[in-house]
């Protein structure tokens, strides 16, 4: 039977602003999302008999219907009236519950993989529409590069390529629930909102110094209160020469942007001895 392996990159939020809470309970966001080369690898093998199986080398994710990869397979097979089954194996390298869209990117990889294995010929837009049924971050995970996300995160405007970023990412040793962090957000308490106009001006000018300066995430107010270690890691990264450091998504991952690869490598080696999950990364195109 046919097999495929798809790379599933993590995302970081270079900016994350929240406009308001909507009547449907979701928050209206505005966020610049960026893929980084921290990758899961999703192996898929079609089989002639029905049934979806999910296995992983990680003990931290479910291997049943609760896995977003399972739900993605069920959705695309069902919508296309396919009777075949699929075996999925996830090589998990993206930290779980970390604000890096690990589940969403695996789901996106499954949509792409089954589309290709079964020769469905679905265009990216059709896959993104399916992805939106699975979660707000899944459509972005089907895109390349970077995008400005609005709405729940599913309304995407692709951004042009900019300068490649040198990134150090640290995942503290605990998880945060996205729902709980959004639930704790009080917009009146937020002191700084992202200036998206200034950010995008720096972006189109390949101006890494101002890209870094304009990075802002309103959810830090909530997550840092729950977990002050996030603020400690940000300070450490800046002391080690980062242009700026920010929490990604609802956290707790913190990433820093560096002007030079050597400085990033230096900071990474320093932090690796204190934090088990530290990564030296770059943009993923
Ligand atoms: P987001 O930023 O999209 O809210 P996250 O990066 O904070 O997500 P995930 O790593 O996607 O968080 O994990 C969130 C929850 O989803 C975890 O509790 C995990 O058990 C569950 N989950 C289901 N499928 C997966 C998957 N394939 N990979 C990771 N987590 C998964």
PDB file of C-alpha atoms and ligand atoms in Angstrom:
ATOM      1  CA  UNK A   1       0.000   0.000   0.000  1.00  0.00           C
ATOM      2  CA  UNK A   2       1.062   3.570  -0.663  1.00  0.00           C
ATOM      3  CA  UNK A   3       2.917   5.509   2.043  1.00  0.00           C
ATOM      4  CA  UNK A   4       3.946   9.089   2.598  1.00  0.00           C
ATOM      5  CA  UNK A   5       5.834  11.109   5.241  1.00  0.00           C
ATOM      6  CA  UNK A   6       4.907  14.774   5.650  1.00  0.00           C
ATOM      7  CA  UNK A   7       6.876  17.397   7.604  1.00  0.00           C
ATOM      8  CA  UNK A   8       4.634  19.316  10.004  1.00  0.00           C
ATOM      9  CA  UNK A   9       6.222  22.579  11.215  1.00  0.00           C
ATOM     10  CA  UNK A  10       5.382  24.416  14.439  1.00  0.00           C
ATOM     11  CA  UNK A  11       4.159  28.000  14.354  1.00  0.00           C
ATOM     12  CA  UNK A  12       4.988  30.994  16.487  1.00  0.00           C
ATOM     13  CA  UNK A  13       2.932  34.167  16.882  1.00  0.00           C
ATOM     14  CA  UNK A  14       5.156  37.180  16.228  1.00  0.00           C
ATOM     15  CA  UNK A  15       2.255  39.402  17.274  1.00  0.00           C
ATOM     16  CA  UNK A  16      -0.982  38.433  18.994  1.00  0.00           C
ATOM     17  CA  UNK A  17      -3.686  41.000  19.593  1.00  0.00           C
ATOM     18  CA  UNK A  18      -7.217  40.332  20.794  1.00  0.00           C
ATOM     19  CA  UNK A  19      -9.904  42.736  19.615  1.00  0.00           C
ATOM     20  CA  UNK A  20     -12.931  41.539  21.546  1.00  0.00           C
ATOM     21  CA  UNK A  21     -14.850  38.514  22.765  1.00  0.00           C
ATOM     22  CA  UNK A  22     -17.527  37.520  20.254  1.00  0.00           C
ATOM     23  CA  UNK A  23     -21.077  36.441  20.949  1.00  0.00           C
ATOM     24  CA  UNK A  24     -20.142  32.852  19.959  1.00  0.00           C
ATOM     25  CA  UNK A  25     -17.560  32.759  22.793  1.00  0.00           C
ATOM     26  CA  UNK A  26     -14.488  32.962  20.524  1.00  0.00           C
ATOM     27  CA  UNK A  27     -12.054  35.861  20.684  1.00  0.00           C
ATOM     28  CA  UNK A  28     -11.526  38.040  17.639  1.00  0.00           C
ATOM     29  CA  UNK A  29      -7.763  38.015  17.119  1.00  0.00           C
ATOM     30  CA  UNK A  30      -5.180  39.674  14.891  1.00  0.00           C
ATOM     31  CA  UNK A  31      -1.900  37.789  14.736  1.00  0.00           C
ATOM     32  CA  UNK A  32       1.179  37.400  12.572  1.00  0.00           C
ATOM     33  CA  UNK A  33       1.924  33.693  12.370  1.00  0.00           C
ATOM     34  CA  UNK A  34       5.243  32.286  11.246  1.00  0.00           C
ATOM     35  CA  UNK A  35       6.411  28.702  10.610  1.00  0.00           C
ATOM     36  CA  UNK A  36       9.635  27.554  12.266  1.00  0.00           C
ATOM     37  CA  UNK A  37      11.780  24.503  11.584  1.00  0.00           C
ATOM     38  CA  UNK A  38      10.702  22.614  14.686  1.00  0.00           C
ATOM     39  CA  UNK A  39       9.043  19.675  12.950  1.00  0.00           C
ATOM     40  CA  UNK A  40       6.846  16.683  13.632  1.00  0.00           C
ATOM     41  CA  UNK A  41       6.959  13.981  10.964  1.00  0.00           C
ATOM     42  CA  UNK A  42       3.637  12.377  10.123  1.00  0.00           C
ATOM     43  CA  UNK A  43       3.821   8.932   8.470  1.00  0.00           C
ATOM     44  CA  UNK A  44       0.712   7.701   6.677  1.00  0.00           C
ATOM     45  CA  UNK A  45      -0.081   4.366   5.077  1.00  0.00           C
ATOM     46  CA  UNK A  46      -3.413   3.687   3.361  1.00  0.00           C
ATOM     47  CA  UNK A  47      -5.025   0.294   3.817  1.00  0.00           C
ATOM     48  CA  UNK A  48      -7.855  -1.312   1.892  1.00  0.00           C
ATOM     49  CA  UNK A  49      -9.945  -2.154   4.959  1.00  0.00           C
ATOM     50  CA  UNK A  50     -11.761   0.568   6.935  1.00  0.00           C
ATOM     51  CA  UNK A  51     -10.367   2.053  10.152  1.00  0.00           C
ATOM     52  CA  UNK A  52      -8.024   4.774  11.355  1.00  0.00           C
ATOM     53  CA  UNK A  53      -5.146   4.050  13.730  1.00  0.00           C
ATOM     54  CA  UNK A  54      -2.865   6.639  15.334  1.00  0.00           C
ATOM     55  CA  UNK A  55       0.409   5.825  17.059  1.00  0.00           C
ATOM     56  CA  UNK A  56       3.196   8.069  18.236  1.00  0.00           C
ATOM     57  CA  UNK A  57       6.603   8.004  19.866  1.00  0.00           C
ATOM     58  CA  UNK A  58       5.266  10.524  22.427  1.00  0.00           C
ATOM     59  CA  UNK A  59       3.412   9.549  25.594  1.00  0.00           C
ATOM     60  CA  UNK A  60       1.926  13.029  25.833  1.00  0.00           C
ATOM     61  CA  UNK A  61      -0.653  12.825  23.046  1.00  0.00           C
ATOM     62  CA  UNK A  62      -3.772  10.677  22.710  1.00  0.00           C
ATOM     63  CA  UNK A  63      -3.749   7.764  20.243  1.00  0.00           C
ATOM     64  CA  UNK A  64      -7.519   7.636  19.787  1.00  0.00           C
ATOM     65  CA  UNK A  65     -10.283   9.855  18.389  1.00  0.00           C
ATOM     66  CA  UNK A  66      -9.045  12.703  20.588  1.00  0.00           C
ATOM     67  CA  UNK A  67      -5.964  13.069  18.438  1.00  0.00           C
ATOM     68  CA  UNK A  68      -6.485  15.905  15.954  1.00  0.00           C
ATOM     69  CA  UNK A  69      -4.701  13.797  13.318  1.00  0.00           C
ATOM     70  CA  UNK A  70      -7.356  11.099  13.750  1.00  0.00           C
ATOM     71  CA  UNK A  71     -10.128  13.694  13.387  1.00  0.00           C
ATOM     72  CA  UNK A  72      -8.490  15.070  10.235  1.00  0.00           C
ATOM     73  CA  UNK A  73      -8.358  11.601   8.661  1.00  0.00           C
ATOM     74  CA  UNK A  74     -11.973  10.890   9.597  1.00  0.00           C
ATOM     75  CA  UNK A  75     -13.074  14.207   8.100  1.00  0.00           C
ATOM     76  CA  UNK A  76     -11.315  13.973   4.742  1.00  0.00           C
ATOM     77  CA  UNK A  77     -12.122  10.271   4.245  1.00  0.00           C
ATOM     78  CA  UNK A  78     -15.779  10.831   5.197  1.00  0.00           C
ATOM     79  CA  UNK A  79     -16.297  13.943   3.045  1.00  0.00           C
ATOM     80  CA  UNK A  80     -14.923  12.113   0.039  1.00  0.00           C
ATOM     81  CA  UNK A  81     -16.923   8.932   0.638  1.00  0.00           C
ATOM     82  CA  UNK A  82     -13.748   6.836   0.907  1.00  0.00           C
ATOM     83  CA  UNK A  83     -13.968   3.371   2.437  1.00  0.00           C
ATOM     84  CA  UNK A  84     -10.190   2.915   2.810  1.00  0.00           C
ATOM     85  CA  UNK A  85      -8.497   3.182   6.186  1.00  0.00           C
ATOM     86  CA  UNK A  86      -5.228   4.798   7.188  1.00  0.00           C
ATOM     87  CA  UNK A  87      -2.399   4.055   9.618  1.00  0.00           C
ATOM     88  CA  UNK A  88      -0.865   7.206  11.059  1.00  0.00           C
ATOM     89  CA  UNK A  89       2.388   7.410  13.004  1.00  0.00           C
ATOM     90  CA  UNK A  90       3.427  10.746  14.512  1.00  0.00           C
ATOM     91  CA  UNK A  91       7.099  11.408  15.252  1.00  0.00           C
ATOM     92  CA  UNK A  92       6.437  14.064  17.877  1.00  0.00           C
ATOM     93  CA  UNK A  93       9.147  16.700  18.199  1.00  0.00           C
ATOM     94  CA  UNK A  94       6.970  19.789  18.816  1.00  0.00           C
ATOM     95  CA  UNK A  95       6.352  20.282  22.560  1.00  0.00           C
ATOM     96  CA  UNK A  96       2.727  19.539  23.501  1.00  0.00           C
ATOM     97  CA  UNK A  97       0.386  22.191  24.929  1.00  0.00           C
ATOM     98  CA  UNK A  98       3.036  24.803  24.294  1.00  0.00           C
ATOM     99  CA  UNK A  99       1.398  27.464  22.080  1.00  0.00           C
ATOM    100  CA  UNK A 100       3.089  26.052  18.970  1.00  0.00           C
ATOM    101  CA  UNK A 101       0.030  24.519  17.233  1.00  0.00           C
ATOM    102  CA  UNK A 102       1.448  21.006  17.457  1.00  0.00           C
ATOM    103  CA  UNK A 103      -1.911  19.260  17.111  1.00  0.00           C
ATOM    104  CA  UNK A 104      -3.090  21.569  14.340  1.00  0.00           C
ATOM    105  CA  UNK A 105       0.017  21.024  12.229  1.00  0.00           C
ATOM    106  CA  UNK A 106      -0.330  17.228  12.515  1.00  0.00           C
ATOM    107  CA  UNK A 107      -3.961  17.546  11.382  1.00  0.00           C
ATOM    108  CA  UNK A 108      -2.877  19.692   8.424  1.00  0.00           C
ATOM    109  CA  UNK A 109      -0.239  17.097   7.486  1.00  0.00           C
ATOM    110  CA  UNK A 110      -2.882  14.345   7.501  1.00  0.00           C
ATOM    111  CA  UNK A 111      -5.173  16.364   5.198  1.00  0.00           C
ATOM    112  CA  UNK A 112      -2.270  16.905   2.783  1.00  0.00           C
ATOM    113  CA  UNK A 113      -1.071  13.320   3.032  1.00  0.00           C
ATOM    114  CA  UNK A 114      -4.432  11.661   2.363  1.00  0.00           C
ATOM    115  CA  UNK A 115      -5.160  14.151  -0.438  1.00  0.00           C
ATOM    116  CA  UNK A 116      -1.946  13.068  -2.109  1.00  0.00           C
ATOM    117  CA  UNK A 117      -2.115   9.305  -1.349  1.00  0.00           C
ATOM    118  CA  UNK A 118      -5.698   9.008  -2.588  1.00  0.00           C
ATOM    119  CA  UNK A 119      -5.163  11.339  -5.580  1.00  0.00           C
ATOM    120  CA  UNK A 120      -8.103  13.484  -4.475  1.00  0.00           C
ATOM    121  CA  UNK A 121      -6.741  16.567  -6.252  1.00  0.00           C
ATOM    122  CA  UNK A 122      -8.123  18.994  -3.646  1.00  0.00           C
ATOM    123  CA  UNK A 123      -6.646  22.499  -3.985  1.00  0.00           C
ATOM    124  CA  UNK A 124      -5.141  24.247  -0.966  1.00  0.00           C
ATOM    125  CA  UNK A 125      -8.280  26.396  -0.471  1.00  0.00           C
ATOM    126  CA  UNK A 126     -10.480  23.306  -0.232  1.00  0.00           C
ATOM    127  CA  UNK A 127      -8.082  21.735   2.289  1.00  0.00           C
ATOM    128  CA  UNK A 128      -8.072  24.964   4.307  1.00  0.00           C
ATOM    129  CA  UNK A 129     -11.873  24.941   4.413  1.00  0.00           C
ATOM    130  CA  UNK A 130     -11.800  21.395   5.769  1.00  0.00           C
ATOM    131  CA  UNK A 131      -9.045  22.403   8.208  1.00  0.00           C
ATOM    132  CA  UNK A 132     -11.167  25.235   9.634  1.00  0.00           C
ATOM    133  CA  UNK A 133     -13.685  22.595  10.779  1.00  0.00           C
ATOM    134  CA  UNK A 134     -10.940  20.997  12.899  1.00  0.00           C
ATOM    135  CA  UNK A 135      -9.486  24.069  14.593  1.00  0.00           C
ATOM    136  CA  UNK A 136      -8.673  27.750  14.159  1.00  0.00           C
ATOM    137  CA  UNK A 137      -4.930  27.186  13.565  1.00  0.00           C
ATOM    138  CA  UNK A 138      -5.267  24.349  11.034  1.00  0.00           C
ATOM    139  CA  UNK A 139      -5.792  26.569   7.936  1.00  0.00           C
ATOM    140  CA  UNK A 140      -2.540  28.445   8.656  1.00  0.00           C
ATOM    141  CA  UNK A 141      -0.735  25.126   9.053  1.00  0.00           C
ATOM    142  CA  UNK A 142      -1.700  24.349   5.440  1.00  0.00           C
ATOM    143  CA  UNK A 143       0.047  27.520   4.209  1.00  0.00           C
ATOM    144  CA  UNK A 144       3.722  28.229   3.587  1.00  0.00           C
ATOM    145  CA  UNK A 145       5.720  30.983   5.271  1.00  0.00           C
ATOM    146  CA  UNK A 146       3.827  33.617   7.227  1.00  0.00           C
ATOM    147  CA  UNK A 147       0.378  35.168   7.356  1.00  0.00           C
ATOM    148  CA  UNK A 148      -1.691  37.795   9.095  1.00  0.00           C
ATOM    149  CA  UNK A 149      -4.539  35.914  10.768  1.00  0.00           C
ATOM    150  CA  UNK A 150      -7.830  37.505  11.745  1.00  0.00           C
ATOM    151  CA  UNK A 151     -11.228  36.305  12.969  1.00  0.00           C
ATOM    152  CA  UNK A 152     -10.657  33.178  15.073  1.00  0.00           C
ATOM    153  CA  UNK A 153      -7.345  32.826  13.248  1.00  0.00           C
ATOM    154  CA  UNK A 154      -8.830  31.285  10.121  1.00  0.00           C
ATOM    155  CA  UNK A 155      -9.047  34.455   7.969  1.00  0.00           C
ATOM    156  CA  UNK A 156      -5.576  34.547   6.485  1.00  0.00           C
ATOM    157  CA  UNK A 157      -3.658  37.073   4.424  1.00  0.00           C
ATOM    158  CA  UNK A 158      -0.335  35.645   3.208  1.00  0.00           C
ATOM    159  CA  UNK A 159       2.676  37.848   3.932  1.00  0.00           C
ATOM    160  CA  UNK A 160       5.645  38.201   1.579  1.00  0.00           C
ATOM    161  CA  UNK A 161       8.933  36.574   2.523  1.00  0.00           C
ATOM    162  CA  UNK A 162      11.099  38.651   4.788  1.00  0.00           C
ATOM    163  CA  UNK A 163      14.536  38.207   6.265  1.00  0.00           C
ATOM    164  CA  UNK A 164      15.152  34.709   7.685  1.00  0.00           C
ATOM    165  CA  UNK A 165      14.923  34.765  11.464  1.00  0.00           C
ATOM    166  CA  UNK A 166      17.413  33.216  13.886  1.00  0.00           C
ATOM    167  CA  UNK A 167      15.378  31.944  16.797  1.00  0.00           C
ATOM    168  CA  UNK A 168      15.957  30.378  20.197  1.00  0.00           C
ATOM    169  CA  UNK A 169      12.885  28.788  21.764  1.00  0.00           C
ATOM    170  CA  UNK A 170      12.480  27.600  25.331  1.00  0.00           C
ATOM    171  CA  UNK A 171       9.562  25.513  26.554  1.00  0.00           C
ATOM    172  CA  UNK A 172       9.266  25.605  30.362  1.00  0.00           C
ATOM    173  CA  UNK A 173       8.408  22.336  32.035  1.00  0.00           C
ATOM    174  CA  UNK A 174       4.604  22.646  32.153  1.00  0.00           C
ATOM    175  CA  UNK A 175       1.650  23.027  29.769  1.00  0.00           C
ATOM    176  CA  UNK A 176      -0.962  25.777  29.566  1.00  0.00           C
ATOM    177  CA  UNK A 177      -4.516  25.293  28.351  1.00  0.00           C
ATOM    178  CA  UNK A 178      -5.365  27.647  25.477  1.00  0.00           C
ATOM    179  CA  UNK A 179      -9.007  27.840  26.622  1.00  0.00           C
ATOM    180  CA  UNK A 180      -8.037  28.757  30.192  1.00  0.00           C
ATOM    181  CA  UNK A 181      -5.602  31.461  29.096  1.00  0.00           C
ATOM    182  CA  UNK A 182      -8.142  33.092  26.763  1.00  0.00           C
ATOM    183  CA  UNK A 183     -10.752  32.696  29.511  1.00  0.00           C
ATOM    184  CA  UNK A 184      -8.550  34.672  31.919  1.00  0.00           C
ATOM    185  CA  UNK A 185      -7.980  37.588  29.552  1.00  0.00           C
ATOM    186  CA  UNK A 186      -9.275  40.953  30.728  1.00  0.00           C
ATOM    187  CA  UNK A 187      -8.680  43.434  27.908  1.00  0.00           C
ATOM    188  CA  UNK A 188      -8.863  46.401  30.309  1.00  0.00           C
ATOM    189  CA  UNK A 189      -5.751  45.076  32.102  1.00  0.00           C
ATOM    190  CA  UNK A 190      -3.601  44.886  28.945  1.00  0.00           C
ATOM    191  CA  UNK A 191      -0.977  47.649  28.867  1.00  0.00           C
ATOM    192  CA  UNK A 192       0.453  47.162  25.372  1.00  0.00           C
ATOM    193  CA  UNK A 193      -1.329  46.050  22.216  1.00  0.00           C
ATOM    194  CA  UNK A 194       0.543  45.170  19.009  1.00  0.00           C
ATOM    195  CA  UNK A 195       0.898  48.006  16.490  1.00  0.00           C
ATOM    196  CA  UNK A 196       0.247  45.908  13.416  1.00  0.00           C
ATOM    197  CA  UNK A 197       0.916  48.797  10.988  1.00  0.00           C
ATOM    198  CA  UNK A 198       4.398  49.385  12.444  1.00  0.00           C
ATOM    199  CA  UNK A 199       5.087  45.639  12.502  1.00  0.00           C
ATOM    200  CA  UNK A 200       4.154  45.152   8.850  1.00  0.00           C
ATOM    201  CA  UNK A 201       6.160  48.224   7.785  1.00  0.00           C
ATOM    202  CA  UNK A 202       9.248  46.682   9.399  1.00  0.00           C
ATOM    203  CA  UNK A 203       8.378  43.334   7.817  1.00  0.00           C
ATOM    204  CA  UNK A 204       8.233  44.655   4.260  1.00  0.00           C
ATOM    205  CA  UNK A 205      11.496  46.582   4.833  1.00  0.00           C
ATOM    206  CA  UNK A 206      13.359  43.427   5.943  1.00  0.00           C
ATOM    207  CA  UNK A 207      14.049  45.415   9.136  1.00  0.00           C
ATOM    208  CA  UNK A 208      14.721  42.714  11.737  1.00  0.00           C
ATOM    209  CA  UNK A 209      15.438  45.221  14.511  1.00  0.00           C
ATOM    210  CA  UNK A 210      11.995  46.801  14.254  1.00  0.00           C
ATOM    211  CA  UNK A 211      10.269  43.483  13.542  1.00  0.00           C
ATOM    212  CA  UNK A 212      11.635  42.325  16.904  1.00  0.00           C
ATOM    213  CA  UNK A 213      10.811  45.620  18.626  1.00  0.00           C
ATOM    214  CA  UNK A 214       7.156  45.451  17.509  1.00  0.00           C
ATOM    215  CA  UNK A 215       6.588  41.874  18.708  1.00  0.00           C
ATOM    216  CA  UNK A 216       3.775  41.880  21.276  1.00  0.00           C
ATOM    217  CA  UNK A 217       1.372  39.284  22.696  1.00  0.00           C
ATOM    218  CA  UNK A 218      -1.576  40.369  24.851  1.00  0.00           C
ATOM    219  CA  UNK A 219      -1.956  36.870  26.332  1.00  0.00           C
ATOM    220  CA  UNK A 220       1.322  37.295  28.213  1.00  0.00           C
ATOM    221  CA  UNK A 221      -0.616  39.233  30.863  1.00  0.00           C
ATOM    222  CA  UNK A 222      -2.596  36.098  31.720  1.00  0.00           C
ATOM    223  CA  UNK A 223       0.094  33.432  31.252  1.00  0.00           C
ATOM    224  CA  UNK A 224       2.820  35.295  33.175  1.00  0.00           C
ATOM    225  CA  UNK A 225       0.463  35.687  36.108  1.00  0.00           C
ATOM    226  CA  UNK A 226      -0.117  31.902  36.077  1.00  0.00           C
ATOM    227  CA  UNK A 227       3.547  31.202  35.481  1.00  0.00           C
ATOM    228  CA  UNK A 228       6.116  33.913  36.313  1.00  0.00           C
ATOM    229  CA  UNK A 229       8.901  31.719  34.871  1.00  0.00           C
ATOM    230  CA  UNK A 230       7.844  32.963  31.413  1.00  0.00           C
ATOM    231  CA  UNK A 231       9.010  36.472  32.353  1.00  0.00           C
ATOM    232  CA  UNK A 232      12.259  35.072  33.756  1.00  0.00           C
ATOM    233  CA  UNK A 233      13.027  33.247  30.480  1.00  0.00           C
ATOM    234  CA  UNK A 234      12.254  36.385  28.452  1.00  0.00           C
ATOM    235  CA  UNK A 235      14.734  38.375  30.561  1.00  0.00           C
ATOM    236  CA  UNK A 236      17.398  35.679  30.254  1.00  0.00           C
ATOM    237  CA  UNK A 237      17.074  35.602  26.455  1.00  0.00           C
ATOM    238  CA  UNK A 238      17.372  39.381  26.221  1.00  0.00           C
ATOM    239  CA  UNK A 239      20.391  39.399  28.544  1.00  0.00           C
ATOM    240  CA  UNK A 240      21.977  36.811  26.248  1.00  0.00           C
ATOM    241  CA  UNK A 241      21.758  39.194  23.291  1.00  0.00           C
ATOM    242  CA  UNK A 242      18.299  38.678  21.768  1.00  0.00           C
ATOM    243  CA  UNK A 243      16.705  41.623  19.965  1.00  0.00           C
ATOM    244  CA  UNK A 244      13.477  40.731  21.762  1.00  0.00           C
ATOM    245  CA  UNK A 245      11.705  37.737  23.308  1.00  0.00           C
ATOM    246  CA  UNK A 246       8.005  36.882  23.364  1.00  0.00           C
ATOM    247  CA  UNK A 247       5.632  34.164  24.482  1.00  0.00           C
ATOM    248  CA  UNK A 248       4.064  32.241  21.566  1.00  0.00           C
ATOM    249  CA  UNK A 249       0.266  31.850  21.418  1.00  0.00           C
ATOM    250  CA  UNK A 250      -1.161  31.128  24.852  1.00  0.00           C
ATOM    251  CA  UNK A 251       2.246  29.884  26.001  1.00  0.00           C
ATOM    252  CA  UNK A 252       4.164  28.764  27.805  1.00  0.00           C
ATOM    253  CA  UNK A 253       6.830  28.601  25.025  1.00  0.00           C
ATOM    254  CA  UNK A 254       9.027  31.670  24.785  1.00  0.00           C
ATOM    255  CA  UNK A 255      11.001  32.481  21.642  1.00  0.00           C
ATOM    256  CA  UNK A 256      13.650  35.099  20.978  1.00  0.00           C
ATOM    257  CA  UNK A 257      14.784  36.682  17.734  1.00  0.00           C
ATOM    258  CA  UNK A 258      18.489  37.320  17.156  1.00  0.00           C
ATOM    259  CA  UNK A 259      20.245  39.485  14.606  1.00  0.00           C
ATOM    260  CA  UNK A 260      23.049  36.968  14.086  1.00  0.00           C
ATOM    261  CA  UNK A 261      23.250  33.193  13.991  1.00  0.00           C
ATOM    262  CA  UNK A 262      26.351  33.153  16.240  1.00  0.00           C
ATOM    263  CA  UNK A 263      24.553  35.100  18.979  1.00  0.00           C
ATOM    264  CA  UNK A 264      21.582  32.745  18.779  1.00  0.00           C
ATOM    265  CA  UNK A 265      23.886  29.723  19.014  1.00  0.00           C
ATOM    266  CA  UNK A 266      25.640  31.229  22.052  1.00  0.00           C
ATOM    267  CA  UNK A 267      22.327  31.864  23.858  1.00  0.00           C
ATOM    268  CA  UNK A 268      21.085  28.392  22.967  1.00  0.00           C
ATOM    269  CA  UNK A 269      24.178  26.701  24.432  1.00  0.00           C
ATOM    270  CA  UNK A 270      23.880  28.741  27.625  1.00  0.00           C
ATOM    271  CA  UNK A 271      20.179  27.963  28.094  1.00  0.00           C
ATOM    272  CA  UNK A 272      20.418  24.310  27.110  1.00  0.00           C
ATOM    273  CA  UNK A 273      22.182  23.608  30.414  1.00  0.00           C
ATOM    274  CA  UNK A 274      19.245  25.086  32.417  1.00  0.00           C
ATOM    275  CA  UNK A 275      16.226  24.055  30.356  1.00  0.00           C
ATOM    276  CA  UNK A 276      15.621  20.557  29.035  1.00  0.00           C
ATOM    277  CA  UNK A 277      13.555  21.863  26.121  1.00  0.00           C
ATOM    278  CA  UNK A 278      15.602  24.572  24.415  1.00  0.00           C
ATOM    279  CA  UNK A 279      15.892  24.758  20.625  1.00  0.00           C
ATOM    280  CA  UNK A 280      18.044  26.610  18.096  1.00  0.00           C
ATOM    281  CA  UNK A 281      15.752  27.310  15.151  1.00  0.00           C
ATOM    282  CA  UNK A 282      15.047  29.444  12.117  1.00  0.00           C
ATOM    283  CA  UNK A 283      12.168  30.367   9.823  1.00  0.00           C
ATOM    284  CA  UNK A 284      10.698  27.475   7.826  1.00  0.00           C
ATOM    285  CA  UNK A 285       9.735  28.229   4.231  1.00  0.00           C
TER     286      UNK A 285
HETATM  287  P1  LIG B   1      -2.642  25.774  20.025  1.00  0.00           P
HETATM  288  O1  LIG B   1      -1.512  26.763  20.074  1.00  0.00           O
HETATM  289  O2  LIG B   1      -3.096  25.401  18.629  1.00  0.00           O
HETATM  290  O3  LIG B   1      -3.783  26.052  20.948  1.00  0.00           O
HETATM  291  P2  LIG B   1      -0.906  24.091  21.515  1.00  0.00           P
HETATM  292  O4  LIG B   1       0.333  24.110  20.700  1.00  0.00           O
HETATM  293  O5  LIG B   1      -0.921  24.968  22.717  1.00  0.00           O
HETATM  294  O6  LIG B   1      -2.108  24.386  20.577  1.00  0.00           O
HETATM  295  P3  LIG B   1      -1.096  21.259  21.253  1.00  0.00           P
HETATM  296  O7  LIG B   1       0.321  20.785  21.291  1.00  0.00           O
HETATM  297  O8  LIG B   1      -1.770  21.281  19.937  1.00  0.00           O
HETATM  298  O9  LIG B   1      -1.213  22.662  21.995  1.00  0.00           O
HETATM  299  O10 LIG B   1      -1.892  20.352  22.308  1.00  0.00           O
HETATM  300  C1  LIG B   1      -3.107  20.770  22.865  1.00  0.00           C
HETATM  301  C2  LIG B   1      -3.907  19.532  23.291  1.00  0.00           C
HETATM  302  O11 LIG B   1      -4.295  18.818  22.141  1.00  0.00           O
HETATM  303  C3  LIG B   1      -3.104  18.581  24.156  1.00  0.00           C
HETATM  304  O12 LIG B   1      -3.814  18.426  25.363  1.00  0.00           O
HETATM  305  C4  LIG B   1      -3.080  17.277  23.409  1.00  0.00           C
HETATM  306  O13 LIG B   1      -3.354  16.171  24.214  1.00  0.00           O
HETATM  307  C5  LIG B   1      -4.155  17.417  22.352  1.00  0.00           C
HETATM  308  N1  LIG B   1      -3.761  16.811  21.039  1.00  0.00           N
HETATM  309  C6  LIG B   1      -4.566  16.112  20.228  1.00  0.00           C
HETATM  310  N2  LIG B   1      -3.904  15.705  19.124  1.00  0.00           N
HETATM  311  C7  LIG B   1      -2.660  16.159  19.234  1.00  0.00           C
HETATM  312  C8  LIG B   1      -1.508  16.065  18.398  1.00  0.00           C
HETATM  313  N3  LIG B   1      -1.523  15.391  17.230  1.00  0.00           N
HETATM  314  N4  LIG B   1      -0.393  16.685  18.811  1.00  0.00           N
HETATM  315  C9  LIG B   1      -0.385  17.387  19.975  1.00  0.00           C
HETATM  316  N5  LIG B   1      -1.429  17.488  20.791  1.00  0.00           N
HETATM  317  C10 LIG B   1      -2.575  16.887  20.449  1.00  0.00           C
END
